[in-house]
């Protein structure tokens, strides 16, 4: 599949201009929960308002540029959080505090928090969508890893996957409802995000007004705080703006803002999504002129960044366009045998007629499957040829107390379909002990068998424990020189 390079770059620029317009227009009304009657900007001309929706994505661009697309995961992004993002707002603060205690993502977003279902992750998906155009499963994968840091296995993570997939698909699908359908395919049908989005579509198709749709969403999600700063309602308000706006940029943005609640986030995502769908041609010239090109930051620590964060939407667009070929190349190299699904930037367009069906199939197989395996207190590890998903009964341990540990250990297919006999050794704090197997067999994969095995352990503490108790599981395989070290902390 080929994407026209000039068209792609125009859509990326429109994305960031739309994001900046929405964040600035909606920002002054953030947190107002009643129906609003906003008609335009109330900020000064030429002075875009700072917005963390945009700020955090500058850090993710820095991550893509410096560690590369194949190394983007929740743990790596957690390190960028601790290095470059100072605010402690809501889930941001909880996630960072948990990481500083030694809890790695997604534990950092799961433990001791009431913000797992909030808005922090789905508002920062555009960098993933724009760097993985027409690859919704890749954009969703990045967004999931991102969201795990501060939302764990919560609805905030499902929301990020939905928006990222929808926006990536918008680079080639011209129909908004088709893009929404791709986004829904990326998330479990029973999650609250999916139900809230489908509710909006049902209202629209049933002839209800946008106000009726908004009130229906609000009433449906009363059990999670009237939807206040919660992802299910605010993603639904974003979809209300998009779907009831019927292709009109101004109508779409104002409708989303006038739903109330997290207005800077809903408007910014509407603006970005409209930009990707339609390009700069659909950005109202008076609004674009009013906002200007500058990016004003509020939540970044820039000391020590070798290449500074972008200062304008134009620079941001250029740098994202620079990194996209590396993301596409990484995906094409991993999926070379799926010729219909390789994506290239070219001087022409060549889009398969069945591209929507291909998108839905891929995000269903990849993103939804990944989310359905995501459980509270589950961590993912990779080391050379092995992978491990580790689930704790709790990250807390008391003197003489126990923690159950379930490990799903698998082999990577890129090292050929091989079986492995592995040895297991625990490195524990003084006084701790563990019960469970000391070896395991990982079979070859065939139509009846997966190349993975499941193990269960019980860690028992001694009479004295520390506030932070690090335990390590060493996994070695006969005939392989690389050892895997699964390291995590139990809180005393």
CSV table of C-alpha atoms in Angstrom, one decimal:
chain,number,residue,atom,x,y,z
A,1,UNK,CA,0.0,0.0,0.0
A,2,UNK,CA,1.3,3.4,-1.0
A,3,UNK,CA,0.5,6.8,0.6
A,4,UNK,CA,1.1,10.0,-1.2
A,5,UNK,CA,3.9,11.7,0.7
A,6,UNK,CA,2.7,15.3,0.1
A,7,UNK,CA,-0.8,14.4,1.1
A,8,UNK,CA,0.5,12.6,4.2
A,9,UNK,CA,2.6,15.6,5.3
A,10,UNK,CA,-0.4,17.9,4.8
A,11,UNK,CA,-2.6,15.7,7.0
A,12,UNK,CA,0.1,15.6,9.7
A,13,UNK,CA,0.4,19.4,9.7
A,14,UNK,CA,-3.4,19.8,9.8
A,15,UNK,CA,-3.5,17.3,12.7
A,16,UNK,CA,-1.2,19.5,14.9
A,17,UNK,CA,-2.8,22.8,13.9
A,18,UNK,CA,-6.2,21.3,14.7
A,19,UNK,CA,-4.9,20.0,18.0
A,20,UNK,CA,-3.6,23.4,19.0
A,21,UNK,CA,-6.8,25.2,18.0
A,22,UNK,CA,-8.9,22.8,20.0
A,23,UNK,CA,-6.7,22.9,23.1
A,24,UNK,CA,-6.7,26.7,23.1
A,25,UNK,CA,-10.5,27.1,22.4
A,26,UNK,CA,-11.6,24.5,24.8
A,27,UNK,CA,-9.0,25.2,27.6
A,28,UNK,CA,-10.8,28.0,29.3
A,29,UNK,CA,-13.9,25.9,29.9
A,30,UNK,CA,-12.1,22.7,31.2
A,31,UNK,CA,-14.0,21.1,34.0
A,32,UNK,CA,-17.4,22.9,33.5
A,33,UNK,CA,-19.8,20.1,33.6
A,34,UNK,CA,-23.0,21.8,32.4
A,35,UNK,CA,-24.0,22.3,28.8
A,36,UNK,CA,-22.1,25.2,27.4
A,37,UNK,CA,-22.7,27.8,24.7
A,38,UNK,CA,-19.2,28.5,23.4
A,39,UNK,CA,-19.0,30.2,20.0
A,40,UNK,CA,-15.3,30.7,19.5
A,41,UNK,CA,-12.0,31.8,21.1
A,42,UNK,CA,-11.9,33.8,24.2
A,43,UNK,CA,-8.1,33.8,24.4
A,44,UNK,CA,-5.8,36.5,22.8
A,45,UNK,CA,-5.1,36.3,19.1
A,46,UNK,CA,-1.7,34.8,18.3
A,47,UNK,CA,-1.3,33.3,21.8
A,48,UNK,CA,-2.1,29.6,21.9
A,49,UNK,CA,-2.7,28.2,25.3
A,50,UNK,CA,-0.3,25.6,26.8
A,51,UNK,CA,-1.8,22.1,26.9
A,52,UNK,CA,-0.4,18.9,28.2
A,53,UNK,CA,-2.3,17.0,25.5
A,54,UNK,CA,0.3,18.4,23.1
A,55,UNK,CA,3.3,18.6,25.5
A,56,UNK,CA,3.5,15.0,26.3
A,57,UNK,CA,3.6,14.0,22.7
A,58,UNK,CA,6.7,16.1,22.2
A,59,UNK,CA,8.3,13.7,24.8
A,60,UNK,CA,7.1,10.7,22.8
A,61,UNK,CA,8.6,12.1,19.7
A,62,UNK,CA,11.9,12.4,21.6
A,63,UNK,CA,11.5,8.8,22.6
A,64,UNK,CA,10.9,7.6,19.0
A,65,UNK,CA,13.9,9.7,17.7
A,66,UNK,CA,16.3,8.3,20.4
A,67,UNK,CA,15.3,4.7,21.1
A,68,UNK,CA,13.6,3.8,17.9
A,69,UNK,CA,10.1,2.3,17.2
A,70,UNK,CA,11.1,-1.3,18.0
A,71,UNK,CA,12.1,-0.3,21.5
A,72,UNK,CA,8.9,1.6,22.5
A,73,UNK,CA,7.2,-0.1,25.5
A,74,UNK,CA,5.6,0.9,28.7
A,75,UNK,CA,8.8,0.5,30.8
A,76,UNK,CA,10.9,2.7,28.4
A,77,UNK,CA,8.1,5.4,28.2
A,78,UNK,CA,8.0,5.3,32.0
A,79,UNK,CA,11.7,6.4,32.1
A,80,UNK,CA,10.8,9.3,29.8
A,81,UNK,CA,8.0,10.3,32.2
A,82,UNK,CA,10.4,10.4,35.1
A,83,UNK,CA,13.0,12.4,33.1
A,84,UNK,CA,10.9,15.0,31.2
A,85,UNK,CA,7.4,15.4,32.7
A,86,UNK,CA,7.3,17.2,36.0
A,87,UNK,CA,3.5,17.6,36.8
A,88,UNK,CA,1.9,15.4,39.4
A,89,UNK,CA,-1.7,15.9,38.2
A,90,UNK,CA,-4.1,13.0,38.9
A,91,UNK,CA,-2.9,9.8,37.1
A,92,UNK,CA,0.3,11.5,36.1
A,93,UNK,CA,1.3,11.9,39.7
A,94,UNK,CA,0.2,8.4,40.8
A,95,UNK,CA,2.0,6.7,37.9
A,96,UNK,CA,5.2,8.5,38.6
A,97,UNK,CA,5.0,8.0,42.4
A,98,UNK,CA,4.5,4.3,41.9
A,99,UNK,CA,7.4,4.0,39.5
A,100,UNK,CA,9.6,5.8,42.0
A,101,UNK,CA,8.6,3.2,44.5
A,102,UNK,CA,9.8,0.5,42.1
A,103,UNK,CA,6.6,-0.5,40.5
A,104,UNK,CA,7.0,-0.9,36.8
A,105,UNK,CA,4.2,-0.2,34.3
A,106,UNK,CA,1.4,-1.3,34.1
A,107,UNK,CA,1.6,-1.9,37.9
A,108,UNK,CA,2.4,1.8,38.1
A,109,UNK,CA,-1.0,2.7,36.6
A,110,UNK,CA,-2.9,0.0,38.5
A,111,UNK,CA,-1.8,0.3,42.1
A,112,UNK,CA,-3.3,2.7,44.7
A,113,UNK,CA,-5.2,4.9,42.2
A,114,UNK,CA,-8.7,6.1,41.3
A,115,UNK,CA,-7.6,7.5,37.9
A,116,UNK,CA,-7.3,4.3,35.8
A,117,UNK,CA,-10.4,5.3,33.8
A,118,UNK,CA,-9.5,8.9,33.3
A,119,UNK,CA,-8.5,11.0,30.3
A,120,UNK,CA,-4.7,11.2,30.4
A,121,UNK,CA,-3.8,8.7,27.7
A,122,UNK,CA,-6.3,9.0,24.9
A,123,UNK,CA,-5.5,12.8,24.6
A,124,UNK,CA,-1.9,12.1,23.5
A,125,UNK,CA,-2.4,9.6,20.7
A,126,UNK,CA,-1.7,11.7,17.6
A,127,UNK,CA,2.1,11.2,17.6
A,128,UNK,CA,1.5,7.4,17.5
A,129,UNK,CA,-1.1,7.7,14.7
A,130,UNK,CA,0.9,10.2,12.6
A,131,UNK,CA,4.1,8.1,12.9
A,132,UNK,CA,2.2,5.0,11.9
A,133,UNK,CA,-0.2,6.2,9.2
A,134,UNK,CA,-2.5,3.5,7.8
A,135,UNK,CA,-1.2,1.1,10.4
A,136,UNK,CA,-3.9,1.2,13.1
A,137,UNK,CA,-2.7,-1.9,14.9
A,138,UNK,CA,0.7,-0.3,15.3
A,139,UNK,CA,-0.6,3.0,16.4
A,140,UNK,CA,-2.8,1.2,18.9
A,141,UNK,CA,0.1,-0.9,20.1
A,142,UNK,CA,2.1,2.2,20.9
A,143,UNK,CA,-0.8,3.9,22.5
A,144,UNK,CA,-1.5,0.9,24.7
A,145,UNK,CA,2.2,0.8,25.9
A,146,UNK,CA,1.9,4.6,26.6
A,147,UNK,CA,-1.3,4.3,28.5
A,148,UNK,CA,-0.2,1.4,30.7
A,149,UNK,CA,2.2,3.8,32.5
A,150,UNK,CA,-0.6,5.8,34.2
A,151,UNK,CA,-3.8,3.8,33.5
A,152,UNK,CA,-2.7,0.2,33.8
A,153,UNK,CA,-5.6,-2.1,32.8
A,154,UNK,CA,-8.2,0.6,33.1
A,155,UNK,CA,-10.6,2.2,30.6
A,156,UNK,CA,-8.0,4.9,30.0
A,157,UNK,CA,-5.9,2.3,28.1
A,158,UNK,CA,-8.9,1.1,26.0
A,159,UNK,CA,-9.6,4.7,25.2
A,160,UNK,CA,-6.1,5.3,23.9
A,161,UNK,CA,-6.2,2.2,21.7
A,162,UNK,CA,-9.6,3.3,20.2
A,163,UNK,CA,-8.5,6.9,19.4
A,164,UNK,CA,-5.1,5.9,18.0
A,165,UNK,CA,-6.5,3.3,15.7
A,166,UNK,CA,-9.3,5.6,14.5
A,167,UNK,CA,-6.8,8.4,13.8
A,168,UNK,CA,-4.3,6.1,12.0
A,169,UNK,CA,-7.1,4.7,9.8
A,170,UNK,CA,-8.1,8.3,9.0
A,171,UNK,CA,-5.0,8.7,6.8
A,172,UNK,CA,-6.7,6.6,4.1
A,173,UNK,CA,-10.3,6.1,5.0
A,174,UNK,CA,-12.4,9.1,3.9
A,175,UNK,CA,-15.6,8.2,5.9
A,176,UNK,CA,-15.6,9.1,9.6
A,177,UNK,CA,-17.9,6.3,10.6
A,178,UNK,CA,-15.5,3.8,8.9
A,179,UNK,CA,-12.7,5.2,11.0
A,180,UNK,CA,-14.7,4.9,14.2
A,181,UNK,CA,-15.5,1.3,13.2
A,182,UNK,CA,-11.8,0.5,13.0
A,183,UNK,CA,-11.3,2.1,16.4
A,184,UNK,CA,-14.0,0.0,17.9
A,185,UNK,CA,-12.4,-3.1,16.4
A,186,UNK,CA,-9.2,-2.4,18.4
A,187,UNK,CA,-10.9,-2.7,21.8
A,188,UNK,CA,-13.0,-5.3,23.6
A,189,UNK,CA,-16.7,-4.9,22.8
A,190,UNK,CA,-17.7,-5.2,26.4
A,191,UNK,CA,-15.5,-2.3,27.7
A,192,UNK,CA,-17.1,0.9,28.7
A,193,UNK,CA,-15.4,2.9,26.0
A,194,UNK,CA,-16.9,0.7,23.2
A,195,UNK,CA,-20.4,0.9,24.8
A,196,UNK,CA,-20.2,4.7,25.2
A,197,UNK,CA,-19.1,5.2,21.5
A,198,UNK,CA,-21.8,2.8,20.2
A,199,UNK,CA,-24.4,4.7,22.3
A,200,UNK,CA,-23.5,7.9,20.5
A,201,UNK,CA,-23.8,6.2,17.1
A,202,UNK,CA,-27.2,4.7,18.0
A,203,UNK,CA,-28.4,8.2,19.1
A,204,UNK,CA,-27.2,9.8,15.8
A,205,UNK,CA,-28.6,7.1,13.6
A,206,UNK,CA,-31.9,7.2,15.6
A,207,UNK,CA,-32.3,10.9,14.9
A,208,UNK,CA,-31.6,12.2,18.4
A,209,UNK,CA,-30.0,15.6,18.8
A,210,UNK,CA,-26.4,16.0,20.0
A,211,UNK,CA,-27.8,17.4,23.3
A,212,UNK,CA,-29.9,14.2,23.7
A,213,UNK,CA,-26.9,12.1,22.9
A,214,UNK,CA,-24.7,14.0,25.4
A,215,UNK,CA,-27.4,13.6,28.1
A,216,UNK,CA,-27.8,9.9,27.4
A,217,UNK,CA,-24.0,9.4,27.7
A,218,UNK,CA,-23.9,11.4,31.0
A,219,UNK,CA,-26.8,9.4,32.5
A,220,UNK,CA,-25.4,6.0,31.4
A,221,UNK,CA,-22.0,6.7,33.0
A,222,UNK,CA,-23.3,8.1,36.3
A,223,UNK,CA,-21.8,5.2,38.1
A,224,UNK,CA,-18.2,6.5,37.3
A,225,UNK,CA,-18.5,10.0,38.7
A,226,UNK,CA,-21.1,11.5,36.2
A,227,UNK,CA,-18.3,11.1,33.6
A,228,UNK,CA,-16.3,13.9,35.2
A,229,UNK,CA,-12.8,13.7,33.6
A,230,UNK,CA,-13.5,10.0,32.9
A,231,UNK,CA,-12.5,8.5,29.5
A,232,UNK,CA,-15.8,6.8,28.6
A,233,UNK,CA,-17.9,10.0,28.6
A,234,UNK,CA,-15.3,12.3,27.2
A,235,UNK,CA,-14.4,10.0,24.4
A,236,UNK,CA,-18.1,9.8,23.7
A,237,UNK,CA,-18.3,13.6,23.7
A,238,UNK,CA,-15.4,13.7,21.2
A,239,UNK,CA,-17.3,11.3,18.9
A,240,UNK,CA,-20.5,13.4,19.4
A,241,UNK,CA,-18.5,16.4,18.1
A,242,UNK,CA,-17.1,14.4,15.1
A,243,UNK,CA,-20.3,12.7,14.1
A,244,UNK,CA,-22.8,15.5,14.6
A,245,UNK,CA,-20.4,18.0,13.1
A,246,UNK,CA,-20.9,16.2,9.7
A,247,UNK,CA,-17.6,17.2,8.2
A,248,UNK,CA,-17.7,20.9,9.3
A,249,UNK,CA,-14.6,21.7,11.3
A,250,UNK,CA,-16.1,24.5,13.3
A,251,UNK,CA,-19.4,22.8,14.0
A,252,UNK,CA,-17.6,19.6,15.1
A,253,UNK,CA,-15.3,21.4,17.5
A,254,UNK,CA,-18.0,23.7,19.1
A,255,UNK,CA,-20.3,20.7,19.5
A,256,UNK,CA,-17.7,18.8,21.4
A,257,UNK,CA,-16.8,21.8,23.6
A,258,UNK,CA,-20.4,22.5,24.4
A,259,UNK,CA,-20.9,19.0,25.8
A,260,UNK,CA,-18.8,20.3,28.7
A,261,UNK,CA,-16.3,18.4,31.0
A,262,UNK,CA,-12.8,18.0,29.7
A,263,UNK,CA,-13.3,20.5,27.0
A,264,UNK,CA,-9.7,21.1,26.0
A,265,UNK,CA,-9.1,17.4,25.5
A,266,UNK,CA,-12.3,16.7,23.5
A,267,UNK,CA,-11.8,19.8,21.3
A,268,UNK,CA,-8.1,19.1,20.7
A,269,UNK,CA,-8.8,15.5,19.7
A,270,UNK,CA,-11.7,16.6,17.4
A,271,UNK,CA,-9.4,19.1,15.7
A,272,UNK,CA,-6.6,16.6,15.3
A,273,UNK,CA,-8.8,13.9,13.9
A,274,UNK,CA,-10.5,16.3,11.5
A,275,UNK,CA,-7.1,17.5,10.4
A,276,UNK,CA,-6.0,13.9,9.6
A,277,UNK,CA,-9.2,13.2,7.7
A,278,UNK,CA,-9.4,16.3,5.6
A,279,UNK,CA,-6.0,18.0,5.6
A,280,UNK,CA,-5.2,21.7,5.9
A,281,UNK,CA,-7.9,22.6,3.3
A,282,UNK,CA,-10.6,22.0,5.9
A,283,UNK,CA,-8.9,24.0,8.7
A,284,UNK,CA,-10.8,27.3,8.9
A,285,UNK,CA,-8.4,30.0,7.7
A,286,UNK,CA,-9.6,32.5,10.3
A,287,UNK,CA,-9.1,30.0,13.1
A,288,UNK,CA,-5.7,29.0,11.8
A,289,UNK,CA,-4.6,32.6,11.6
A,290,UNK,CA,-6.0,33.3,15.0
A,291,UNK,CA,-4.0,30.5,16.7
A,292,UNK,CA,-0.7,30.9,14.8
A,293,UNK,CA,2.0,28.2,14.6
A,294,UNK,CA,3.6,28.4,18.0
A,295,UNK,CA,3.5,25.6,20.6
A,296,UNK,CA,3.4,26.9,24.2
A,297,UNK,CA,4.4,24.2,26.7
A,298,UNK,CA,3.4,23.9,30.4
A,299,UNK,CA,4.5,20.4,31.5
A,300,UNK,CA,8.0,19.7,30.2
A,301,UNK,CA,11.5,19.6,31.7
A,302,UNK,CA,13.7,20.4,28.7
A,303,UNK,CA,17.2,20.4,30.4
A,304,UNK,CA,19.5,17.8,28.9
A,305,UNK,CA,17.5,17.2,25.7
A,306,UNK,CA,20.1,17.1,22.9
A,307,UNK,CA,17.7,18.0,20.2
A,308,UNK,CA,15.2,20.5,21.7
A,309,UNK,CA,11.5,19.8,21.6
A,310,UNK,CA,9.6,21.4,18.7
A,311,UNK,CA,8.6,25.0,19.1
A,312,UNK,CA,6.0,25.2,16.3
A,313,UNK,CA,3.4,23.0,14.7
A,314,UNK,CA,5.4,23.2,11.5
A,315,UNK,CA,8.6,21.8,13.1
A,316,UNK,CA,6.6,19.1,14.9
A,317,UNK,CA,5.0,18.1,11.6
A,318,UNK,CA,8.4,17.9,9.9
A,319,UNK,CA,10.0,15.8,12.6
A,320,UNK,CA,7.1,13.4,12.9
A,321,UNK,CA,7.2,13.0,9.1
A,322,UNK,CA,10.9,12.3,9.4
A,323,UNK,CA,10.4,9.4,11.9
A,324,UNK,CA,7.4,7.8,10.1
A,325,UNK,CA,9.6,5.9,7.5
A,326,UNK,CA,11.4,4.2,10.4
A,327,UNK,CA,8.1,3.2,12.0
A,328,UNK,CA,6.8,1.9,8.6
A,329,UNK,CA,10.0,0.2,7.9
A,330,UNK,CA,10.0,-1.6,11.2
A,331,UNK,CA,6.5,-2.8,10.6
A,332,UNK,CA,7.2,-3.8,7.0
A,333,UNK,CA,10.2,-5.8,8.1
A,334,UNK,CA,8.1,-7.7,10.7
A,335,UNK,CA,5.3,-8.4,8.3
A,336,UNK,CA,7.1,-8.8,4.9
A,337,UNK,CA,4.9,-11.9,4.1
A,338,UNK,CA,1.7,-9.8,4.2
A,339,UNK,CA,2.4,-7.8,1.1
A,340,UNK,CA,-1.0,-6.2,1.1
A,341,UNK,CA,-0.3,-4.7,4.4
A,342,UNK,CA,3.1,-3.1,3.9
A,343,UNK,CA,2.9,0.7,3.9
A,344,UNK,CA,5.2,3.0,2.0
A,345,UNK,CA,5.3,6.8,1.5
A,346,UNK,CA,5.5,7.5,-2.2
A,347,UNK,CA,4.7,10.0,-4.9
A,348,UNK,CA,1.4,8.2,-5.6
A,349,UNK,CA,-1.5,6.7,-3.8
A,350,UNK,CA,-2.2,3.0,-4.1
A,351,UNK,CA,-4.9,1.9,-1.5
A,352,UNK,CA,-6.5,-1.5,-1.6
A,353,UNK,CA,-10.3,-1.5,-2.1
A,354,UNK,CA,-10.8,-3.7,1.0
A,355,UNK,CA,-8.5,-1.6,3.2
A,356,UNK,CA,-11.2,-1.1,5.9
A,357,UNK,CA,-11.7,-4.8,6.2
A,358,UNK,CA,-7.9,-5.3,6.4
A,359,UNK,CA,-7.7,-2.7,9.2
A,360,UNK,CA,-10.5,-4.3,11.2
A,361,UNK,CA,-8.9,-7.7,10.9
A,362,UNK,CA,-5.5,-6.5,12.0
A,363,UNK,CA,-6.6,-4.4,14.9
A,364,UNK,CA,-8.9,-7.2,16.0
A,365,UNK,CA,-6.1,-9.8,15.9
A,366,UNK,CA,-3.4,-7.5,17.5
A,367,UNK,CA,-4.8,-4.7,19.6
A,368,UNK,CA,-8.0,-6.3,20.9
A,369,UNK,CA,-6.2,-9.5,21.7
A,370,UNK,CA,-3.5,-7.6,23.5
A,371,UNK,CA,-6.1,-5.7,25.6
A,372,UNK,CA,-8.1,-8.8,26.4
A,373,UNK,CA,-4.9,-10.3,27.9
A,374,UNK,CA,-4.2,-7.2,30.0
A,375,UNK,CA,-5.0,-7.8,33.6
A,376,UNK,CA,-4.6,-5.8,36.8
A,377,UNK,CA,-1.2,-6.3,38.3
A,378,UNK,CA,0.2,-7.9,35.2
A,379,UNK,CA,3.7,-7.0,33.8
A,380,UNK,CA,5.3,-7.9,30.5
A,381,UNK,CA,9.0,-8.7,30.0
A,382,UNK,CA,11.1,-9.5,27.0
A,383,UNK,CA,14.7,-10.7,26.8
A,384,UNK,CA,16.3,-11.9,23.7
A,385,UNK,CA,14.3,-15.0,22.6
A,386,UNK,CA,11.9,-15.2,25.6
A,387,UNK,CA,8.8,-13.3,26.7
A,388,UNK,CA,7.0,-13.4,30.1
A,389,UNK,CA,3.7,-12.1,31.4
A,390,UNK,CA,3.8,-11.9,35.2
A,391,UNK,CA,0.7,-11.5,37.3
A,392,UNK,CA,0.8,-10.8,41.0
A,393,UNK,CA,-2.1,-11.4,43.4
A,394,UNK,CA,-1.0,-8.1,45.0
A,395,UNK,CA,2.1,-5.9,44.8
A,396,UNK,CA,2.0,-5.7,48.6
A,397,UNK,CA,3.6,-8.1,51.1
A,398,UNK,CA,3.5,-8.1,54.9
A,399,UNK,CA,5.8,-9.8,57.4
A,400,UNK,CA,5.4,-13.6,57.0
A,401,UNK,CA,2.8,-12.8,54.3
A,402,UNK,CA,2.4,-14.4,50.9
A,403,UNK,CA,2.1,-13.1,47.3
A,404,UNK,CA,1.0,-15.5,44.5
A,405,UNK,CA,2.9,-15.1,41.2
A,406,UNK,CA,1.6,-16.5,37.9
A,407,UNK,CA,4.1,-16.5,35.0
A,408,UNK,CA,3.2,-17.2,31.3
A,409,UNK,CA,6.5,-17.9,29.7
A,410,UNK,CA,6.9,-18.0,25.9
A,411,UNK,CA,9.4,-18.1,23.0
A,412,UNK,CA,9.6,-15.4,20.3
A,413,UNK,CA,8.8,-16.6,16.8
A,414,UNK,CA,11.5,-14.4,15.2
A,415,UNK,CA,14.1,-16.9,16.5
A,416,UNK,CA,12.4,-19.7,14.7
A,417,UNK,CA,9.9,-22.1,16.1
A,418,UNK,CA,12.0,-23.8,18.7
A,419,UNK,CA,11.3,-25.7,21.9
A,420,UNK,CA,13.2,-24.8,25.1
A,421,UNK,CA,14.0,-26.4,28.4
A,422,UNK,CA,14.4,-23.6,30.9
A,423,UNK,CA,15.8,-23.4,34.5
A,424,UNK,CA,14.3,-21.1,37.0
A,425,UNK,CA,16.2,-19.4,39.9
A,426,UNK,CA,14.8,-16.8,42.3
A,427,UNK,CA,16.9,-14.1,43.9
A,428,UNK,CA,15.1,-13.0,47.0
A,429,UNK,CA,15.6,-10.5,49.9
A,430,UNK,CA,17.0,-12.1,53.1
A,431,UNK,CA,14.4,-14.1,54.9
A,432,UNK,CA,12.1,-14.5,51.9
A,433,UNK,CA,11.3,-17.9,50.4
A,434,UNK,CA,9.5,-19.2,47.3
A,435,UNK,CA,7.6,-22.4,46.4
A,436,UNK,CA,7.2,-23.6,42.8
A,437,UNK,CA,8.9,-25.4,40.0
A,438,UNK,CA,12.6,-25.0,39.2
A,439,UNK,CA,12.4,-25.9,35.5
A,440,UNK,CA,9.9,-25.9,32.7
A,441,UNK,CA,9.4,-26.9,29.1
A,442,UNK,CA,8.3,-24.5,26.3
A,443,UNK,CA,7.0,-26.6,23.4
A,444,UNK,CA,7.2,-25.9,19.7
A,445,UNK,CA,4.2,-24.2,18.3
A,446,UNK,CA,1.8,-26.1,16.0
A,447,UNK,CA,-1.9,-26.1,15.3
A,448,UNK,CA,-2.7,-27.7,18.7
A,449,UNK,CA,0.0,-26.3,20.9
A,450,UNK,CA,1.3,-22.8,21.8
A,451,UNK,CA,5.0,-22.2,22.3
A,452,UNK,CA,4.4,-21.1,25.9
A,453,UNK,CA,3.9,-22.5,29.4
A,454,UNK,CA,2.3,-21.3,32.6
A,455,UNK,CA,4.0,-21.4,36.0
A,456,UNK,CA,2.7,-20.6,39.5
A,457,UNK,CA,4.8,-19.6,42.5
A,458,UNK,CA,4.1,-18.4,46.1
A,459,UNK,CA,6.6,-15.9,47.6
A,460,UNK,CA,6.6,-15.8,51.4
A,461,UNK,CA,8.2,-13.0,53.3
A,462,UNK,CA,10.4,-13.3,56.4
A,463,UNK,CA,9.7,-11.7,59.8
A,464,UNK,CA,11.3,-8.4,58.7
A,465,UNK,CA,10.6,-6.6,55.4
A,466,UNK,CA,11.7,-3.4,53.9
A,467,UNK,CA,9.4,-0.7,52.4
A,468,UNK,CA,10.5,-1.9,48.9
A,469,UNK,CA,11.5,-5.5,48.4
A,470,UNK,CA,13.0,-6.4,45.0
A,471,UNK,CA,12.7,-10.0,43.8
A,472,UNK,CA,14.3,-11.4,40.6
A,473,UNK,CA,13.4,-14.5,38.6
A,474,UNK,CA,16.3,-15.7,36.5
A,475,UNK,CA,15.3,-17.8,33.5
A,476,UNK,CA,18.0,-19.7,31.5
A,477,UNK,CA,17.6,-22.1,28.6
A,478,UNK,CA,19.7,-25.1,27.8
A,479,UNK,CA,21.9,-24.3,24.8
A,480,UNK,CA,21.2,-20.5,24.8
A,481,UNK,CA,23.7,-18.0,26.1
A,482,UNK,CA,21.2,-15.3,27.1
A,483,UNK,CA,19.5,-15.2,30.5
A,484,UNK,CA,16.2,-13.5,31.2
A,485,UNK,CA,15.8,-11.5,34.4
A,486,UNK,CA,12.3,-10.7,35.6
A,487,UNK,CA,12.6,-8.1,38.3
A,488,UNK,CA,9.9,-6.4,40.3
A,489,UNK,CA,9.3,-4.9,43.7
A,490,UNK,CA,6.9,-6.0,46.4
A,491,UNK,CA,5.9,-3.1,48.7
A,492,UNK,CA,6.1,-3.6,52.4
